[in-house]
Amino acid sequence: CKGCLEKFVLQQGDSEKHRFPCPTCRTQTVLPEGGVAGLKDNFFVVSLKDTLEAHKNLVGKEDDKVSCDLCEEVACQGCVVCEEFLCDECVRAHRRVKHTRDHEIVEVAELKEQLITKTSSVQSRSLPTCQKHEDEKLKFYCEACKLPICRDCTVLQHKDHKH
């Protein structure tokens, strides 16, 4: 996206280099001080890109070559709730933790099939995660900052903002 926008801005006349129609809503957009790099990410496009990358990674890997999402060892099973592939050691830890002990654990092939089916529909209910709080999903939108935010952000960085 960034490369295409930079090329598009260069193709504009000198008087129009600081403004262009938004590719999503077609309203005139003023480039911020940092140029194209200063624009905010398109939340939907980033989520779609992540979904497509996840699908490609799942389809392209054999069941015995899938890595554990927590430690990089070879995964032997996976958690349906967390949508994570796990090695033996991480499965044992997952079953010990109070928050995850009741999660459904399945074989790698079964979880892989479920995730491929889910990403194939491109209607994934899985939300992107927060860059500041890795384990938190972006479930809220800060009206003041015009950004998707997670639960932790609502009480920390954006506590006095409207969500």
Short mmCIF file of C-alpha atoms in Angstrom, two decimals:
data_model
loop_
_atom_site.label_atom_id
_atom_site.label_comp_id
_atom_site.label_asym_id
_atom_site.label_seq_id
_atom_site.Cartn_x
_atom_site.Cartn_y
_atom_site.Cartn_z
CA CYS A 1 0.00 0.00 0.00
CA LYS A 2 2.73 2.45 0.95
CA GLY A 3 4.62 1.95 -2.33
CA CYS A 4 1.49 2.43 -4.44
CA LEU A 5 0.49 5.57 -2.53
CA GLU A 6 3.99 7.04 -2.87
CA LYS A 7 3.91 6.38 -6.62
CA PHE A 8 0.43 7.91 -6.87
CA VAL A 9 1.51 11.05 -4.99
CA LEU A 10 4.55 11.43 -7.29
CA GLN A 11 2.28 11.24 -10.33
CA GLN A 12 0.18 14.15 -9.07
CA GLY A 13 1.02 17.63 -10.34
CA ASP A 14 3.22 19.86 -8.17
CA SER A 15 0.20 21.70 -6.79
CA GLU A 16 -1.53 18.43 -5.83
CA LYS A 17 1.39 16.53 -4.22
CA HIS A 18 0.13 17.25 -0.72
CA ARG A 19 -3.46 16.09 -1.45
CA PHE A 20 -4.99 13.01 -3.03
CA PRO A 21 -8.32 11.12 -3.01
CA CYS A 22 -8.46 8.46 -0.29
CA PRO A 23 -8.45 5.00 -1.95
CA THR A 24 -11.16 3.82 0.46
CA CYS A 25 -13.66 6.69 0.76
CA ARG A 26 -12.51 8.96 -2.13
CA THR A 27 -12.48 12.14 -0.02
CA GLN A 28 -9.58 14.55 -0.52
CA THR A 29 -6.84 13.64 1.94
CA VAL A 30 -4.04 15.96 3.02
CA LEU A 31 -0.69 14.26 3.45
CA PRO A 32 0.71 14.62 6.96
CA GLU A 33 4.14 16.13 7.59
CA GLY A 34 5.85 12.74 7.21
CA GLY A 35 4.27 12.17 3.79
CA VAL A 36 2.77 8.78 2.96
CA ALA A 37 4.71 7.18 5.86
CA GLY A 38 2.84 9.50 8.26
CA LEU A 39 -0.58 8.15 7.28
CA LYS A 40 -2.35 5.80 9.68
CA ASP A 41 -2.69 2.13 8.75
CA ASN A 42 -5.99 1.00 7.28
CA PHE A 43 -7.32 -1.28 10.04
CA PHE A 44 -9.39 -3.42 7.66
CA VAL A 45 -6.62 -3.86 5.06
CA VAL A 46 -4.05 -4.80 7.73
CA SER A 47 -6.46 -7.35 9.21
CA LEU A 48 -7.20 -8.80 5.77
CA LYS A 49 -3.46 -9.01 4.97
CA ASP A 50 -2.81 -10.82 8.28
CA THR A 51 -5.63 -13.28 7.54
CA LEU A 52 -4.28 -14.03 4.05
CA GLU A 53 -0.72 -14.51 5.37
CA ALA A 54 -1.99 -16.88 8.06
CA HIS A 55 -3.88 -18.86 5.41
CA LYS A 56 -0.81 -19.13 3.16
CA ASN A 57 1.34 -20.27 6.10
CA LEU A 58 -1.18 -22.95 7.09
CA VAL A 59 -1.72 -24.32 3.60
CA GLY A 60 1.99 -24.41 2.82
CA LYS A 61 3.14 -26.41 5.84
CA GLU A 62 3.01 -30.15 6.41
CA ASP A 63 1.48 -31.23 9.73
CA ASP A 64 4.82 -32.42 11.12
CA LYS A 65 6.52 -29.12 10.29
CA VAL A 66 4.17 -26.71 12.09
CA SER A 67 5.99 -24.76 14.80
CA CYS A 68 4.73 -24.14 18.32
CA ASP A 69 3.37 -20.59 18.48
CA LEU A 70 4.86 -20.10 21.94
CA CYS A 71 8.38 -21.54 21.79
CA GLU A 72 9.20 -22.50 18.15
CA GLU A 73 9.54 -26.27 18.84
CA VAL A 74 7.63 -28.65 16.55
CA ALA A 75 3.92 -28.53 17.43
CA CYS A 76 2.10 -31.77 18.21
CA GLN A 77 -1.30 -30.34 19.16
CA GLY A 78 -3.18 -27.05 19.21
CA CYS A 79 -5.66 -25.04 21.23
CA VAL A 80 -8.96 -24.42 19.43
CA VAL A 81 -9.88 -21.46 21.67
CA CYS A 82 -6.53 -19.64 21.40
CA GLU A 83 -5.99 -20.77 17.79
CA GLU A 84 -2.39 -21.65 18.66
CA PHE A 85 -0.24 -24.62 17.75
CA LEU A 86 1.56 -26.09 20.79
CA CYS A 87 4.43 -28.50 21.47
CA ASP A 88 4.16 -31.17 24.20
CA GLU A 89 5.67 -28.96 26.88
CA CYS A 90 3.46 -25.97 26.04
CA VAL A 91 0.35 -28.20 25.97
CA ARG A 92 1.18 -29.31 29.53
CA ALA A 93 1.62 -25.67 30.60
CA HIS A 94 -1.64 -24.71 28.82
CA ARG A 95 -3.48 -27.38 30.79
CA ARG A 96 -1.99 -26.15 34.09
CA VAL A 97 -2.92 -22.47 33.73
CA LYS A 98 -6.27 -21.65 35.33
CA HIS A 99 -7.35 -19.41 32.45
CA THR A 100 -6.65 -22.02 29.73
CA ARG A 101 -7.02 -25.42 31.42
CA ASP A 102 -10.55 -25.94 30.05
CA HIS A 103 -9.62 -25.09 26.45
CA GLU A 104 -10.13 -27.77 23.80
CA ILE A 105 -6.80 -29.28 22.68
CA VAL A 106 -6.77 -31.12 19.31
CA GLU A 107 -4.23 -32.70 16.98
CA VAL A 108 -2.26 -30.39 14.65
CA ALA A 109 -4.05 -31.65 11.52
CA GLU A 110 -7.49 -30.93 13.01
CA LEU A 111 -6.63 -27.41 14.18
CA LYS A 112 -4.91 -26.70 10.87
CA GLU A 113 -8.04 -27.81 8.98
CA GLN A 114 -10.28 -25.64 11.18
CA LEU A 115 -8.06 -22.60 10.69
CA ILE A 116 -7.78 -23.12 6.92
CA THR A 117 -11.57 -23.34 6.68
CA LYS A 118 -11.91 -20.22 8.80
CA THR A 119 -9.38 -18.15 6.81
CA SER A 120 -10.75 -19.43 3.49
CA SER A 121 -14.07 -17.80 4.25
CA VAL A 122 -12.27 -14.47 4.93
CA GLN A 123 -14.80 -13.90 7.66
CA SER A 124 -12.38 -14.60 10.47
CA ARG A 125 -13.67 -13.55 13.85
CA SER A 126 -10.12 -13.32 15.04
CA LEU A 127 -9.24 -9.69 15.68
CA PRO A 128 -5.77 -8.20 15.22
CA THR A 129 -3.70 -7.89 18.38
CA CYS A 130 -2.50 -4.66 19.96
CA GLN A 131 1.08 -3.66 19.20
CA LYS A 132 1.52 -2.29 22.75
CA HIS A 133 -0.18 -5.18 24.58
CA GLU A 134 0.65 -8.35 22.59
CA ASP A 135 -1.97 -10.66 24.10
CA GLU A 136 -4.85 -8.20 23.76
CA LYS A 137 -7.19 -8.04 20.75
CA LEU A 138 -8.18 -4.69 19.21
CA LYS A 139 -11.84 -4.70 20.30
CA PHE A 140 -12.48 -0.97 20.84
CA TYR A 141 -12.19 2.23 18.83
CA CYS A 142 -10.92 5.48 20.37
CA GLU A 143 -13.00 8.32 18.94
CA ALA A 144 -10.51 10.97 20.08
CA CYS A 145 -7.46 9.34 18.44
CA LYS A 146 -9.38 7.61 15.64
CA LEU A 147 -7.56 4.34 16.34
CA PRO A 148 -8.56 0.76 17.13
CA ILE A 149 -7.46 -0.06 20.69
CA CYS A 150 -7.46 -3.00 23.11
CA ARG A 151 -8.98 -3.34 26.57
CA ASP A 152 -5.70 -2.39 28.28
CA CYS A 153 -5.41 0.74 26.12
CA THR A 154 -8.90 1.87 27.25
CA VAL A 155 -7.73 2.06 30.87
CA LEU A 156 -4.11 3.14 30.29
CA GLN A 157 -3.21 5.36 27.34
CA HIS A 158 -6.82 6.27 26.36
CA LYS A 159 -8.55 6.33 29.76
CA ASP A 160 -9.98 9.86 29.41
CA HIS A 161 -11.00 9.43 25.76
CA LYS A 162 -14.36 8.48 24.27
CA HIS A 163 -14.51 4.82 23.08
#
